[in-house]
Amino acid sequence: MRRVILVDMSRDHMPSAERSAPGAEAPFLELLARGASADAYEQPVLLARAEGLPPGRVAALEHAKVLALRVRSEMEGRRRREAELSALFETAHDLAGLRDLDAVLQAIVQRARSLLSTDIAYLSLNDPARGDTYMRVTEGSVAARFQQLRLGMGEGLGGLVAQTARPYVTDDYFRDDRFQHTRTIDAGVRDEGLVAILGVPLMLGPHVIGVLFAADRRARVFEREEIALLGSFAALAAAAIDTANLLTETREALAGLERANEIIRDRSGVIERASDVHDRLAELVLRGGGVHDVSSAVSQVLDGSVRFADAADAPDGALEASRAEGHAVRHGEDWVAAVAAGGELLGALVLRGQPGLDPVDQRTLERAAMVTSLLLLARRSASEAEQRVRGELLDDLLDARDRDPRLLRERAARLDADLDATHVVLAGRLDATAADADQEAEARRRLWSAASHLAATRHGLAAARDGGTVLLLPLGPGDTATGLARRTARELGTAVHEAVTVGASAPLHGLAARPDAVAEAYAEGQRCLDALRLLGRAGDGAAAEDFGFLGLLLAGSRDVPGFVGRTIGEVVTYDEKRGTDLLRTLDAYFACGMSPARTKDALHVHVNTVAQRLERVGRLLGPDWQSPARALEIQLALRLHRLASSGHH
């Protein structure tokens, strides 16, 4: 998916010296348009200094350069991620049409090198007769000795992968003593000039048939995502190798047999179904199909009912057996094929209605499970990218970095969010204490993932903040901040299987025009969260309006203006706009024991005037303003307002 990156380079955000130099961004926009190198962005600044332009102009160019380089970096990162996914999808398409083993192996190493953008990729296959593994295909290799290497089991990084059936990675091969170095292997690696090497096993069930490598001639740290992607690619590649071997074996067997035409037709039909489903699955990957599309396609080919089940819903015993063996296993009248990627169990494909499954159809179900894992990884990658974009927008709102309402609305609209709607800011935090730092980090990751999913489904935004999460959610008709906070606490707690406490701000309006209000609302939500925890209400949700003046006592920060504004703000605003005397009337009314007769004497006005003013107060504060609880809060707010006002005179 291509994304357009908009950067606010408006002059309102620049210091005064920079605003005096309009058009500073023009040369950098031209550099961005023609894809210039990073070094080229220094030229406009150096030229300006050489020409002796005013400092303001030079500062403006420096500012524009920083923004342009940031945009360039983001664009390059996104182009790189698009290229990786494109290479992965193209691989599935190419493998679907390959039938020759040599062509399969060559395609594997070419795609592996393209997938990780490495200097070299190569593939070794195990030799059961000699008990070692040998170099079969290379891409990008320049050393003849390296291309002819044979590795004993346990020798070198590749031999260790082949022996243990586990991925291994080293960022500096010759300084790594986790595996056995031999003179022959080290000489070949040195001839090739390799430094960083990643190797993942090619598995058929529990057996290792070879190793797929990606390597660089410079120090490089392979990230966990890269290892997982190469592992998934290796699983798909192993299946393609198995298919090619199976087809080769079938041709050799048919050529050497003089059996009945019925057996030949039956075998050909099974293989044709396998080829058909392979092509269908590859087409699904290319057009961006989903998990349910895979289930539907396999159901048609196998003439049964296939469904995807989450790991929690699949039969435990059969799921673990399929994962351990690498094959679909029978469970009663059903067949279960584990869907896994990079050691992570994602779920299972369950086939019903075919207890007597042909071995080739069993392989078809297993291949469908591999494709399903590929689709789930691609969907997760896209989802994580969207979550990051939602988090970036909310971070900008919290830090008030982007103050252009038009750009804010456009960014929100691309995420299906409407900043002109009424919103509530919610601060959420886990209440359980993790045993160690790793468990705490994992718990926070789950909370952020659950919050991001909730924000996406509710047309809102979410970000990780202050050890917890912050959400900006729209307030529906008839809903309240309190109700939204409680629902959010309940839904997040259910998603992460731990108690989550949520504090909410008062409703906000027109966020695009005043983004600084989001930071104030977040602080208010945090104070509510602290008050809930002090009251022992962990796992609950509440808004500022639920605490009244108790929020001032319980929260770590004393938000007196916020309390006064929530309690009598409507009356204060009314007096300021119309020059009325409702506040003084309220003060006198409470001072006189809530007696209109004594109040009119204290104010020296007619009793009808007092009644009219109190009626107006009731319309501003609500019909229950004279209830004991509300009256107590109003009197406290009046006292605090009076003290604050006297401090300004």
XYZ file of C-alpha atoms in Angstrom:
649
model
C 0.000 0.000 0.000
C 1.493 3.346 -1.009
C 1.128 6.128 1.553
C 1.498 9.871 0.961
C 3.501 11.586 3.706
C 2.422 15.154 4.433
C 4.801 17.320 6.399
C 3.640 20.630 7.835
C 6.249 23.102 6.622
C 4.021 26.125 7.202
C 5.704 29.292 8.360
C 3.552 29.445 11.520
C 5.698 26.734 13.076
C 9.032 28.395 12.394
C 10.904 30.834 14.618
C 10.596 34.456 13.606
C 14.016 34.414 11.943
C 12.945 31.512 9.762
C 9.551 32.998 8.894
C 11.345 35.939 7.318
C 12.678 33.678 4.558
C 9.773 32.310 2.509
C 10.343 29.529 -0.011
C 13.151 27.865 1.956
C 11.631 24.460 1.367
C 11.574 24.758 -2.472
C 15.081 23.341 -3.211
C 14.477 20.414 -0.849
C 11.103 19.604 -2.419
C 12.919 19.430 -5.764
C 15.519 17.079 -4.237
C 12.706 14.870 -2.870
C 10.974 14.847 -6.248
C 14.046 13.595 -8.117
C 15.143 11.151 -5.380
C 18.480 12.780 -4.651
C 21.027 11.266 -2.252
C 21.206 12.409 1.376
C 24.462 14.313 0.706
C 22.717 16.524 -1.844
C 20.527 18.060 0.873
C 23.537 19.917 2.286
C 24.098 21.872 -0.943
C 21.331 24.549 -0.577
C 22.554 25.378 2.951
C 26.231 25.506 1.927
C 25.374 27.646 -1.101
C 23.361 30.061 1.060
C 26.267 30.445 3.455
C 28.726 30.906 0.614
C 26.548 33.648 -0.872
C 26.399 35.401 2.530
C 22.618 35.224 2.830
C 21.045 36.540 6.055
C 21.143 34.221 9.098
C 17.358 33.972 9.051
C 17.420 32.612 5.524
C 20.161 30.091 6.420
C 18.241 28.995 9.542
C 15.097 28.505 7.457
C 17.037 26.360 4.996
C 18.473 24.305 7.869
C 14.957 23.721 9.219
C 13.618 22.748 5.793
C 16.591 20.396 5.288
C 15.857 18.525 8.546
C 12.171 18.081 7.598
C 13.048 16.972 4.066
C 15.576 14.385 5.300
C 12.965 13.059 7.733
C 10.463 12.664 4.877
C 13.125 11.022 2.698
C 14.004 8.527 5.443
C 10.343 7.616 6.012
C 9.725 7.194 2.270
C 12.786 4.940 1.901
C 11.676 2.793 4.849
C 8.206 2.311 3.409
C 9.542 1.552 -0.050
C 11.801 -1.064 1.515
C 8.886 -2.742 3.342
C 6.793 -2.721 0.163
C 9.667 -4.338 -1.746
C 9.988 -7.098 0.868
C 6.276 -7.989 0.714
C 6.314 -7.790 -3.076
C 9.265 -10.199 -3.240
C 7.485 -12.614 -0.935
C 4.296 -12.588 -3.014
C 6.243 -12.929 -6.263
C 7.987 -15.962 -4.790
C 4.692 -17.718 -4.131
C 3.605 -16.944 -7.697
C 6.852 -18.249 -9.238
C 6.896 -21.408 -7.154
C 3.330 -22.187 -8.203
C 4.443 -22.590 -11.807
C 7.729 -24.448 -11.232
C 8.068 -28.171 -11.774
C 11.832 -28.690 -12.247
C 13.881 -29.105 -9.044
C 16.884 -27.088 -10.309
C 14.600 -24.218 -11.262
C 12.916 -24.414 -7.834
C 16.241 -24.188 -5.979
C 17.512 -21.318 -8.126
C 14.294 -19.375 -7.533
C 14.576 -19.943 -3.787
C 18.019 -18.362 -3.407
C 17.202 -15.509 -5.783
C 14.094 -14.602 -3.805
C 15.846 -15.025 -0.466
C 18.537 -12.576 -1.518
C 15.920 -10.124 -2.806
C 13.740 -10.577 0.283
C 16.440 -9.544 2.779
C 18.514 -7.350 0.427
C 21.735 -9.234 1.229
C 24.975 -9.526 -0.741
C 24.638 -13.280 -1.174
C 22.106 -16.062 -0.645
C 22.756 -19.773 -0.908
C 21.158 -23.118 -0.180
C 22.643 -26.374 1.024
C 20.987 -29.794 0.934
C 21.629 -32.715 3.254
C 23.324 -35.849 1.882
C 21.961 -38.786 3.938
C 24.452 -41.183 2.351
C 27.529 -39.210 3.449
C 26.001 -37.754 6.601
C 26.863 -34.141 5.743
C 25.382 -31.140 3.949
C 26.683 -29.663 0.715
C 26.383 -26.384 -1.191
C 23.710 -26.810 -3.850
C 22.868 -23.353 -5.248
C 24.366 -19.877 -4.705
C 23.323 -16.384 -5.776
C 25.835 -13.524 -5.623
C 28.817 -15.775 -4.825
C 32.218 -14.956 -6.393
C 34.493 -17.568 -4.765
C 34.786 -21.030 -6.382
C 35.984 -22.706 -3.169
C 32.972 -21.388 -1.297
C 30.583 -22.765 -3.950
C 32.017 -26.294 -3.503
C 31.936 -26.471 0.311
C 30.692 -29.532 2.183
C 29.850 -29.169 5.874
C 29.814 -32.008 8.345
C 26.899 -32.119 10.780
C 27.697 -29.590 13.482
C 30.520 -27.934 11.503
C 30.223 -24.234 10.784
C 27.006 -22.247 11.174
C 25.238 -24.194 8.417
C 26.207 -27.571 9.840
C 24.874 -26.495 13.225
C 21.551 -25.445 11.680
C 21.281 -28.744 9.806
C 22.085 -30.716 12.964
C 19.834 -28.849 15.429
C 16.977 -27.879 13.059
C 17.046 -24.361 14.536
C 17.812 -20.952 12.958
C 21.225 -19.461 13.781
C 22.496 -15.971 13.090
C 25.858 -14.300 13.592
C 26.777 -10.677 12.995
C 30.517 -11.505 12.896
C 31.258 -15.066 11.740
C 34.939 -15.275 12.641
C 34.417 -13.944 16.179
C 31.533 -16.279 16.939
C 32.540 -19.390 18.905
C 29.070 -20.941 19.273
C 29.752 -23.303 16.379
C 32.713 -25.413 15.301
C 35.166 -23.628 12.999
C 37.143 -25.736 10.542
C 40.005 -24.687 8.331
C 38.187 -25.654 5.127
C 34.949 -23.870 5.964
C 36.662 -20.756 7.319
C 38.829 -20.544 4.188
C 35.752 -20.676 1.957
C 33.930 -18.038 4.007
C 37.034 -15.835 4.002
C 37.361 -16.147 0.214
C 33.785 -14.998 -0.123
C 34.362 -12.135 2.340
C 31.285 -12.932 4.441
C 30.794 -11.375 7.883
C 27.128 -11.586 8.908
C 25.273 -14.862 8.197
C 21.708 -16.020 8.864
C 20.745 -19.665 8.346
C 17.278 -21.236 8.696
C 16.435 -24.931 8.247
C 14.394 -26.312 5.359
C 12.007 -28.694 7.117
C 9.829 -31.518 5.875
C 7.960 -32.593 8.966
C 10.532 -33.226 11.709
C 13.348 -33.743 9.186
C 15.851 -31.152 7.971
C 16.444 -31.438 4.225
C 18.784 -28.463 3.944
C 19.576 -24.917 5.031
C 18.661 -21.573 3.465
C 21.194 -18.766 4.054
C 21.302 -14.995 3.658
C 24.650 -13.281 4.243
C 26.379 -9.902 3.999
C 29.985 -8.943 3.500
C 29.691 -6.420 6.323
C 28.595 -6.542 9.952
C 24.821 -6.626 10.179
C 22.259 -7.465 12.837
C 19.376 -9.517 11.449
C 16.168 -8.469 13.216
C 13.680 -10.950 14.676
C 11.142 -10.040 11.973
C 13.683 -10.821 9.262
C 14.440 -14.205 10.824
C 10.708 -15.007 11.073
C 10.055 -13.958 7.469
C 12.971 -16.009 6.148
C 11.747 -18.941 8.259
C 8.269 -18.707 6.702
C 9.831 -18.395 3.274
C 11.970 -21.472 3.974
C 8.840 -23.424 4.977
C 7.140 -22.505 1.691
C 10.346 -23.296 -0.191
C 10.649 -26.710 1.481
C 7.099 -27.506 0.432
C 7.929 -26.504 -3.148
C 11.041 -28.736 -3.071
C 8.919 -31.547 -1.733
C 6.362 -31.013 -4.508
C 9.085 -31.049 -7.167
C 10.586 -34.211 -5.669
C 7.173 -35.793 -5.458
C 6.420 -35.014 -9.078
C 9.841 -36.343 -10.123
C 9.336 -39.527 -8.138
C 5.854 -39.930 -9.612
C 7.144 -39.553 -13.165
C 9.924 -42.080 -12.543
C 7.497 -44.502 -10.920
C 4.950 -44.186 -13.744
C 7.707 -44.603 -16.351
C 8.918 -47.825 -14.698
C 5.518 -49.361 -13.964
C 3.192 -51.259 -16.214
C 0.143 -51.114 -14.053
C -3.493 -50.761 -14.791
C -4.832 -47.552 -16.348
C -7.192 -47.125 -13.400
C -4.283 -46.730 -10.952
C -2.531 -44.330 -13.307
C -5.671 -42.183 -13.720
C -6.259 -42.157 -9.966
C -2.692 -41.069 -9.210
C -2.763 -38.414 -11.925
C -6.041 -37.071 -10.572
C -4.605 -36.685 -7.081
C -1.545 -34.875 -8.366
C -3.708 -32.666 -10.558
C -5.751 -31.681 -7.500
C -2.545 -30.855 -5.647
C -1.319 -28.720 -8.533
C -4.731 -27.065 -8.818
C -4.856 -26.085 -5.158
C -1.235 -24.924 -5.297
C -2.103 -22.574 -8.166
C -5.248 -21.386 -6.401
C -3.371 -20.640 -3.207
C -0.678 -18.739 -5.074
C -3.373 -16.682 -6.805
C -4.984 -15.923 -3.443
C -1.678 -14.642 -2.087
C -1.151 -12.437 -5.144
C -4.583 -10.796 -5.037
C -4.479 -10.260 -1.275
C -7.001 -12.920 -0.276
C -7.787 -13.733 3.331
C -7.702 -16.793 5.551
C -11.319 -17.632 4.802
C -10.584 -17.516 1.055
C -7.894 -20.177 1.579
C -10.331 -22.349 3.548
C -12.940 -22.021 0.797
C -10.475 -22.911 -1.990
C -9.157 -25.999 -0.166
C -12.724 -27.085 0.682
C -13.591 -27.131 -3.021
C -10.492 -29.114 -4.023
C -10.666 -31.670 -1.178
C -14.451 -31.948 -1.326
C -14.806 -31.343 2.406
C -15.365 -28.566 4.926
C -12.209 -26.640 5.883
C -12.201 -23.863 8.487
C -9.513 -21.826 10.230
C -9.472 -22.077 14.040
C -7.524 -19.929 16.471
C -4.968 -21.728 18.626
C -7.341 -21.503 21.610
C -10.224 -23.106 19.657
C -8.316 -25.945 17.944
C -8.020 -29.439 19.538
C -4.995 -29.157 21.839
C -3.538 -32.637 21.389
C -3.888 -32.731 17.611
C -2.608 -29.158 17.280
C 0.582 -29.866 19.231
C 1.132 -33.156 17.385
C 0.783 -31.441 14.001
C 3.135 -28.686 15.092
C 5.746 -31.160 16.349
C 5.562 -33.492 13.323
C 5.115 -30.827 10.685
C 2.221 -32.769 9.133
C -1.547 -32.764 9.261
C -2.758 -35.307 11.834
C -6.050 -37.130 12.179
C -8.351 -36.217 15.062
C -11.409 -38.468 15.135
C -13.198 -37.867 11.833
C -11.238 -34.654 11.219
C -7.761 -33.639 10.062
C -5.822 -30.854 11.785
C -2.888 -28.952 10.208
C -1.041 -26.479 12.455
C -0.577 -22.927 11.149
C 2.787 -21.692 12.468
C 5.458 -19.186 11.479
C 8.870 -18.608 12.984
C 8.103 -20.856 15.961
C 4.852 -18.997 16.738
C 1.610 -21.011 16.725
C -1.082 -18.969 14.957
C -3.930 -21.500 14.732
C -4.923 -24.497 12.605
C -6.806 -25.574 9.478
C -9.409 -28.212 10.367
C -10.759 -30.469 7.579
C -14.062 -32.228 8.253
C -15.846 -34.901 6.275
C -12.723 -36.681 4.895
C -11.516 -39.291 7.440
C -9.704 -41.303 4.720
C -7.455 -38.584 3.317
C -5.100 -39.384 0.445
C -1.405 -38.651 1.248
C -1.205 -36.056 -1.536
C -4.411 -34.397 -0.317
C -2.863 -34.410 3.130
C 0.102 -32.525 1.665
C -2.381 -30.129 0.058
C -3.910 -29.374 3.451
C -0.430 -28.851 4.915
C 0.527 -26.511 2.072
C -2.673 -24.542 2.650
C -1.675 -24.169 6.307
C 1.706 -22.749 5.215
C 0.042 -20.234 2.891
C -2.352 -19.298 5.703
C 0.601 -18.500 7.963
C 2.048 -16.303 5.202
C -1.235 -14.380 4.864
C -1.516 -13.935 8.634
C 2.036 -12.563 8.810
C 1.319 -10.155 5.949
C -1.918 -9.028 7.630
C -0.093 -8.559 10.937
C 2.608 -6.499 9.218
C -0.037 -4.249 7.627
C -1.926 -3.990 10.925
C 1.218 -3.043 12.837
C 1.996 -0.388 10.235
C -1.512 1.074 10.668
C -1.144 0.949 14.454
C 2.093 2.893 14.219
C 0.454 5.542 12.031
C -2.457 5.882 14.481
C 0.027 6.181 17.349
C 2.056 8.820 15.494
C -1.018 10.997 14.922
C -2.092 10.744 18.567
C 1.489 11.475 19.703
C 1.443 14.610 17.554
C -1.876 15.667 19.100
C -0.563 15.038 22.629
C 2.631 16.961 21.955
C 0.815 19.628 19.864
C 3.464 19.321 17.141
C 1.111 19.643 14.194
C -1.219 22.629 14.539
C -2.585 22.846 10.992
C -6.285 21.825 11.301
C -6.511 20.889 7.622
C -3.541 18.503 7.786
C -4.773 17.007 11.043
C -8.187 16.328 9.519
C -6.613 14.770 6.414
C -4.344 12.489 8.466
C -7.278 11.425 10.639
C -9.546 10.853 7.616
C -7.037 8.389 6.135
C -7.442 6.398 9.358
C -11.261 6.650 9.232
C -11.302 9.049 12.199
C -13.177 12.371 12.440
C -11.500 15.018 14.605
C -14.568 17.268 14.357
C -16.654 14.736 16.329
C -16.894 14.791 20.133
C -14.092 12.718 21.672
C -12.905 11.490 25.055
C -9.261 10.915 26.014
C -8.746 7.732 28.061
C -5.621 6.753 30.020
C -5.271 3.006 30.661
C -2.791 1.037 32.716
C -2.261 -2.576 33.764
C -2.596 -3.198 37.499
C -0.722 -6.493 37.813
C 2.993 -6.371 38.663
C 5.163 -8.432 36.291
C 7.759 -10.844 37.688
C 10.580 -9.465 35.517
C 11.300 -6.840 32.883
C 10.623 -9.171 29.942
C 7.178 -10.133 31.248
C 6.354 -6.485 31.915
C 7.383 -5.513 28.385
C 5.266 -8.334 26.961
C 2.265 -7.259 29.064
C 2.613 -3.680 27.841
C 2.875 -4.909 24.247
C -0.376 -6.860 24.637
C -2.086 -3.813 26.137
C -0.928 -1.580 23.298
C -2.012 -4.144 20.699
C -5.466 -4.473 22.301
C -5.835 -0.692 22.546
C -4.805 -0.260 18.892
C -7.351 -2.857 17.787
C -10.055 -1.147 19.850
C -9.163 2.247 18.359
C -9.273 0.878 14.803
C -12.719 -0.672 15.304
C -14.083 2.470 17.032
C -12.693 4.979 14.503
C -10.297 6.394 17.091
C -6.576 6.600 17.842
C -4.266 4.848 20.316
C -0.645 5.157 21.436
C 1.680 3.758 24.099
C 2.501 6.349 26.758
C 3.905 6.556 30.302
C 4.050 2.784 30.782
C 0.417 2.367 29.736
C -1.785 3.368 26.822
C -3.788 6.406 25.782
C -6.837 6.315 23.514
C -8.799 9.022 21.738
C -12.296 7.612 21.090
C -15.417 9.297 19.692
C -18.364 9.696 22.061
C -21.556 8.211 20.641
C -25.041 9.754 20.937
C -26.419 9.326 24.447
C -23.104 7.989 25.724
C -21.085 9.469 28.598
C -17.391 9.662 29.379
C -17.992 7.441 32.421
C -19.768 4.754 30.400
C -17.057 4.816 27.735
C -14.317 4.503 30.386
C -15.981 1.491 32.005
C -16.560 -0.286 28.699
C -12.971 0.362 27.645
C -11.596 -1.015 30.933
C -13.744 -4.127 30.548
C -12.849 -4.738 26.882
C -9.108 -4.159 27.358
C -9.072 -6.378 30.453
C -10.800 -9.161 28.531
C -8.340 -8.838 25.633
C -5.167 -8.987 27.763
C -6.579 -11.301 30.496
C -5.526 -8.849 33.218
C -7.161 -6.008 35.110
C -6.886 -2.687 33.245
C -7.825 0.573 34.965
C -9.058 3.437 32.746
C -9.474 7.136 33.571
C -11.384 9.397 31.171
C -11.416 13.116 30.488
C -14.453 15.282 29.983
C -15.798 15.295 26.385
C -13.765 17.371 23.893
C -15.046 19.246 20.838
C -13.242 20.550 17.757
C -9.870 18.865 18.330
C -8.468 19.776 14.924
C -8.730 23.484 15.738
C -7.189 23.148 19.233
C -4.881 20.113 19.449
C -3.399 21.363 22.741
C -6.676 20.335 24.428
C -5.720 16.660 23.939
C -2.692 16.952 26.256
C -4.794 18.664 28.935
C -7.475 15.996 28.633
C -4.860 13.235 28.898
C -3.565 14.756 32.152
C -7.143 14.809 33.431
C -7.619 11.151 32.485
C -4.398 10.228 34.316
C -5.630 11.969 37.451
C -8.854 9.955 37.297
C -6.811 6.782 36.857
C -4.701 7.631 39.931
C -7.846 8.341 41.951
C -9.351 4.961 40.985
C -6.228 3.124 42.069
C -6.056 5.015 45.369
C -9.675 4.071 46.012
C -8.909 0.385 45.395
C -11.017 0.271 42.206
C -8.429 -1.494 40.030
C -9.832 -2.789 36.759
C -12.623 -0.159 36.754
C -13.191 2.943 34.632
C -14.334 6.442 35.590
C -14.340 10.059 34.371
C -13.480 13.310 36.124
C -17.147 14.104 36.710
C -17.507 10.990 38.880
C -15.223 12.277 41.647
C -16.213 15.895 42.157
C -14.054 17.597 44.783
C -12.745 14.175 45.946
C -10.681 14.103 42.787
C -8.779 17.097 44.133
C -7.938 15.212 47.320
C -7.041 11.851 45.776
C -5.149 12.803 42.641
C -1.434 13.475 42.709
C -1.908 16.886 41.041
C -4.408 19.418 42.407
C -6.312 20.595 39.360
C -8.240 23.460 41.023
C -9.097 25.298 37.755
C -10.362 22.061 36.243
C -12.601 21.344 39.249
C -13.979 24.914 39.311
C -14.598 24.814 35.577
C -16.471 21.501 35.719
C -18.566 22.598 38.712
C -19.547 26.264 38.120
C -17.839 27.054 34.810
C -21.157 27.634 33.030
C -22.149 30.279 35.615
C -18.746 31.998 35.468
C -18.915 32.170 31.658
C -22.483 33.475 31.748
C -21.532 36.314 34.122
C -18.473 37.241 32.075
C -20.375 37.394 28.778
C -23.521 39.177 30.048
C -22.268 41.202 33.002
C -24.767 39.474 35.340
C -24.291 38.771 39.048
C -25.162 35.069 39.330
C -21.964 34.118 41.193
C -22.495 36.723 43.923
C -26.141 35.649 44.213
C -25.054 31.982 44.635
C -22.510 32.997 47.281
C -25.098 34.974 49.224
C -27.727 32.239 48.848
C -25.512 29.615 50.486
C -24.271 32.115 53.108
C -27.890 32.781 54.083
C -28.667 29.108 54.611
C -30.297 28.742 51.155
C -33.075 31.180 52.139
C -34.263 33.452 49.287
C -35.792 35.901 51.795
C -32.530 36.432 53.687
C -30.604 36.455 50.389
C -32.587 39.414 49.029
C -31.758 41.386 52.206
C -28.069 40.578 51.867
C -28.031 41.664 48.230
C -30.471 44.558 48.658
C -32.623 43.353 45.763
C -36.235 42.246 45.418
C -37.037 38.629 46.272
C -38.317 38.112 42.694
C -34.882 39.105 41.412
C -33.315 36.435 43.622
C -35.813 33.856 42.336
C -35.109 34.756 38.713
C -31.337 34.512 39.236
C -31.642 31.142 40.983
C -33.869 29.870 38.175
C -31.149 30.855 35.676
C -28.543 29.077 37.826
C -30.693 25.937 37.755
C -30.819 26.001 33.971
C -27.015 26.351 33.796
C -26.062 23.793 36.471
C -28.888 21.274 36.160
C -32.030 20.590 38.206
C -30.154 18.768 40.998
C -27.821 21.653 41.843
C -29.369 22.077 45.311
C -28.975 18.423 46.316
C -26.647 17.999 49.326
C -23.764 16.500 47.318
C -23.980 19.058 44.487
C -24.473 21.948 46.910
C -21.302 20.944 48.796
C -19.254 20.848 45.582
C -20.701 24.161 44.352
C -19.878 25.886 47.644
C -16.324 24.543 47.521
C -15.955 25.666 43.880
C -17.284 29.140 44.800
C -14.756 29.424 47.618
C -11.874 28.282 45.378
C -12.961 30.655 42.600
C -13.145 33.556 45.034
C -9.678 32.755 46.401
C -8.214 32.444 42.917
C -9.860 35.703 41.793
C -8.575 37.611 44.827
C -5.059 36.411 44.037
C -5.214 38.154 40.643
C -6.150 41.582 42.092
